[in-house]
Amino acid sequence: QMQQQMQQQMQQQMQSYMQMFQQQTQQMESENQRLQDEVANLADLAASGSHSMGYYGGQMGAPLHLQHGQLGAMQQQQKQQEVQQQQAQQAQQQQHQPVHMHSSSGDENDMMSFMNSLPESKRLEKLKIDHLEYMAKLRFQKERIEQEASINAIKEKLDAERETQQKKLAHDRWLLEQKRQIQALRVQQALAREMPIVDPNAALGAGSKSAMKNIIYEPLSGFKVFWDYTVNLPRKAKGSNLARTRVVYCLYNGAVPYGKVRATKWFETEKSGQAACQTIFACTRAFTKVSPMLDLQLVLQIQFTHIADATLTSNLQEKPFGWCAFPVFKESKKREDPVLRYGNFKMPLHPGLFVPSFLSTANKPREEGEKDDTDVEAMKPALYFRVRHGATPPEQFAVEPDMTQHMYKNLHDPDDDEKDEKDDDDQRKDHDHVKQGESDRDDDDEYGEEGEEEDKDEQVDIHKSSQGDLHRLDDAPDAGEPEDKASHRLTLSVYRLEILPHAHLTEPKTTLSVAVANEDKNLYATKSVKPKITDGGGVIYTYKKQNFSFETSSDDFKALKISVSGAGKEVFTGGVLKLLDEHGKPMVEEQQVQLFKEGDPDDGEPSALLMVGVSDDDKHGEEDDNKSHSSKRSKRSGKGARRKPELPTGLQEDIVEESPEMELDEIEIESETPGEEPFIKYEDTTTQPTPFESGDGVDVYIDGARSLPPNVSVTKMILQNKNKGGKVFNDDENDKTEVLCNLGGNLYSPKFNLYKEYRSEQFDPTSTLMIRCDTIDPETKKNLCVGYGVLNLFTEVNDRKAQPGNPNSQEFALNTGSFQIQLHKKGPNTKNNDFSARSLDEVSRVSCATVLVRIVPAPKSRDGLLCLSRTDFEPEEWERLGLAVPAPEYSSSVYDSSRCIPKGIEPHLYECRKGAMNPPVGEYVRQRLLEEQPDKDISSFEKAEMEEWIKKSMEGKLSSFIDYTMMKEYMAESGFKVWVDGLHKVKGGGVFSNAPFYKVLYLLNPPALFYQDGSMTEEVQFTREYDIDSDQTAPVFKDDAFKWNAEDSENLSLIFEVRSIAKKKKDFNVSSQQESMWTALPVFRKSSRYVDSGCFCLPLFEGKVPQAALDATDIYEWICSDIKKSKKDRTVNLSSTSSSVIVRIADSCVEEFGVRQTDTKAVNFKYIKMTCAASGKKADAYDYNPGAEVGKPLSKLLTKKEQAGRDAELKEINKAMASATNIRHYIFD
């Protein structure tokens, strides 16, 4: 019905159009009739006036004119009658036809026939003129747009060139600034050496020295350290020269970092003996806003690099040499607060890696009776530095190791300590003597004034600090109440609540609040906050800006009770917060309050730890502000303490060096990712094979992966145990262990908690572990395989490197140890009855990608008869029983990496990845969840939800392997390579002519200066070597790859131009650009910084390269747009013979496509398909078969038969090509 309605509407419209045209036709006919009548009247007038004309005009002109006019009128009337009859017939036919027989096409044909039957008039002529004017305007507008586009392209090109020049100038300025800073450091070192050699302690004098000791430490101004020099350094360490060194330092409060990790500039070493060297630093570091704490230590590490070039600032391959720890503050008998340990110090460097647990014993003083090894200590590498108060004015000191080493003291020098104590006692006795004998004093005015001043200072010190004198003041009858009895206004700040994993909360996600009480009176309760679950199973609550103030005194209370509540009931109790010490003074410090759960033993471990801080509001505001700042900083460091705060692993990368012109407080590590060596070469030669007995068991751990390619995301590890014949352990085909990556690891170096225990009465000695790593492609979301790895489970008893080959062997050993094994690009063949740890030796490696595996003997019961299993014990008992052996740190050099020593491009890849970003798995998953749920807060995604997302993402079926050409984002330093392998289907010779030789010329665009005015050919290359046995219509080139180190640009492409060379008489004529063929190849993948590595078959276009193609942002988008135009308008025409060129391109760090491809499946035809789809040509015309039979070989074109003559002839062809293109950087003679 709808169709019939539409047809009726169309019919009605058509009828209205017909009526309108009929009306117009009738008007035109009446107009025509009027004109004819006027013509007839004129003819009558002419006839009546013919008698007055000449003889010939009267007899011949008028009658003829009248005859022609009458004839024309009769013909027109006849035509009009015929037209009216046809229209009447058509109307009758339409009336007799049913409605559904009418169609829009029939009506349109009737209209066209009707319009054609109408006579032309002035109106139609006017329509034609209007149409021509409109088309002319369109052409003018098109030309204007094209000209504007051309001008814009030129402007963009000039802007790009200007930007490139500005970048080059900026780089040159940066290089000059680096050189200037290096020179400034050298001048600074030289000036420091030229200072007068004066002992600052001796120069101060007795009185001034005493005044220095009495300086009160001010936290706001802090203290400063003068890094002077290091001595007794070896010239080589860890196989590398010590070309430059620097000091890396960080404050530690106990075992927790207290602030940022910082580093000095790099300084050149200088020889100081036959096999030793030293470094002059001569620089200063100010530490401001630091509270005096006895546990505060300055951890120092000396790093070195073998790279002597001072202009290089990245990829220096820095390594730790040694470390030391300096206690910044010490106890004082004269003051209650710790005092600054100022002076000149020499600190021996401890070799090896720094671990925070070493701080407790790093500076242990020599015990009484212990041998004095002063001479030995003097020969050890040491760091020399000076510590001063922050407000101390600058001093002149000669930084000259040979002349000033005696001015520095060891940290625990017994003589100095005894001397200081004796000096203090003597000063105290002198002070008492002065007080008692004031009346007997000599009348020396100068002495008296000095004595009064010293007496005043000493009284202030005694009043403030000395405990003995304080008791004496308390015992005095008129002393009155001490000041500390007064009321104090304190502020309590609640920072962080950590519930330990063994607490086992039934509802770990419950919101909790902290309550503070005095005896039975509640004082304050914090707001409830949500928890954050850690990877170790603990729960952390962070309370921001949760504090309150109150007044207290020694008569009120000295402590507060702390409890934690949630869901209307107390969860943790028993916490005690001390407020006042034994003297009634506020304990202004951070405290860790231990909390217990109901049922915990009295002497057991706490279930939770609460970090709180107490500050005294009555003290001077500056110090109070400093305490608050210090507490906040400790709060932040408390959160970071859960990651390993080791200097060697935390400082190897991303350490920002200090600049002489900038304040050192601005220098900090930019990344919190531990920076360690991407690959550590280590071979375990100490572990000896132990015979594997019946009843023994095996535990296998997969701890993590290292240096995975950048096109992976979340990962999964799969483990299977197969014997030589490919059978799974215990013939259980389902015996496959899978585990997902931890949220706490990184994407490219993930961590796994894969554990597999093998328990059996008999083991096959040929057993081999097969490991597979899977991932999710970040772009396509497909489940892909990263690679396979293999490791033998057992070895021969007498040879740890040999795997048993006989499954019936009775003597074999477990391959105990920690291993780093290589991943390969293909799985092993387990069905050829020869599966072993060598099955992947001939398979290409996944560059740098490795897996960390441990093989551990299964723990046994006390009687040694049974192997323990996790299934028989609770998880809390696993680690104690040896069923959960913690994974070692990779930086501890325990994983045997002899099976994956870097080869080929891998060393370069390791260097490139050393400073690359390695995002945490947890952050990556949060970002993906936020994309799926944009209405949520990113911090609201919990651990369980994140793990479930990874699990669901990895459930898909494995489709294929990852794209191994994306091993690294493009870097101009490494560049990319290009091969021109050959041509296909080029024109051959005719019956009476030989086929020409062909050369392929190629260059980068932009800039493509070869095609500009005053063409430049320095960067232009062309093929020079032929395979003379290849076909004349498919010549093969044997040239090596050409490498470009171009800057990455989204529209960077390669232009290929094919020239023919024909011999005429004795000369070789090279075709011009107009007679050549050309094509293009984009270098990078769209919207990425990866080289589009591969082997491509590219279509060839006839003629010269259009300038518009060179200027296009996307060259193939422009080609497809142009090729769709009419033959008259387009500038791009496909080759009439379907000619193509075979090209390979690859990032220099990609091993694929390094050899010529002989399989058609490995050739990429995407650009041929693209252009054929735009032009309407069939892509099958470009069929390419590398193994096709050769018809006429190129050797037939050479006139010489002997090899020397052929070489000379080919050289002449190369010379002709170089001469025709003006390429002069090749040498052929």
Coordinates of N, CA, C and O in Angstrom, one line a residue, residues 361-377 380 412 414:
T361 N 74.2 -1.8 62.0 CA 75.5 -2.2 62.3 C 76.6 -1.5 61.5 O 77.8 -1.8 61.6
A362 N 76.1 -0.5 60.6 CA 77.1 0.1 59.7 C 78.2 0.9 60.4 O 79.3 0.9 60.0
N363 N 77.9 1.5 61.5 CA 78.8 2.4 62.2 C 79.1 1.9 63.7 O 79.2 2.7 64.6
K364 N 79.2 0.6 63.8 CA 79.4 0.0 65.1 C 80.8 0.4 65.6 O 81.8 0.1 64.9
P365 N 81.0 1.0 66.8 CA 82.3 1.4 67.2 C 83.2 0.2 67.6 O 82.6 -0.9 67.9
R366 N 84.4 0.4 67.5 CA 85.4 -0.7 67.8 C 85.3 -1.1 69.3 O 85.4 -0.2 70.1
E367 N 85.2 -2.4 69.6 CA 85.1 -2.8 71.0 C 86.4 -2.7 71.6 O 87.5 -2.7 71.0
E368 N 86.3 -2.7 73.0 CA 87.6 -2.6 73.7 C 88.4 -3.8 73.6 O 87.9 -5.0 73.6
G369 N 89.6 -3.7 73.3 CA 90.5 -4.8 73.0 C 90.6 -5.3 71.6 O 91.4 -6.1 71.2
E370 N 89.7 -4.7 70.8 CA 89.7 -5.1 69.4 C 91.0 -4.5 68.7 O 91.4 -3.4 69.0
K371 N 91.5 -5.2 67.8 CA 92.8 -4.8 67.1 C 92.6 -3.5 66.3 O 91.6 -3.3 65.6
D372 N 93.5 -2.6 66.5 CA 93.5 -1.4 65.8 C 94.1 -1.5 64.4 O 95.3 -1.7 64.3
D373 N 93.3 -1.4 63.3 CA 93.7 -1.6 62.0 C 93.7 -0.2 61.3 O 93.2 0.0 60.2
T374 N 94.4 0.8 62.0 CA 94.4 2.1 61.4 C 95.1 2.1 60.1 O 94.6 2.8 59.1
D375 N 96.2 1.5 60.0 CA 97.0 1.5 58.7 C 96.2 0.8 57.6 O 96.2 1.3 56.4
V376 N 95.5 -0.3 57.9 CA 94.7 -0.9 56.9 C 93.5 0.0 56.4 O 93.2 0.1 55.3
E377 N 92.9 0.6 57.4 CA 91.7 1.5 57.1 C 92.1 2.6 56.3 O 91.4 3.1 55.4
K380 N 91.9 2.0 52.5 CA 90.6 1.6 51.9 C 90.0 2.8 51.2 O 90.3 4.0 51.6
H412 N 84.0 7.3 64.9 CA 84.2 6.9 66.3 C 85.7 6.9 66.6 O 86.2 5.8 66.7
P414 N 88.3 7.2 69.3 CA 88.3 7.2 70.8 C 89.0 8.3 71.4 O 88.6 8.9 72.3

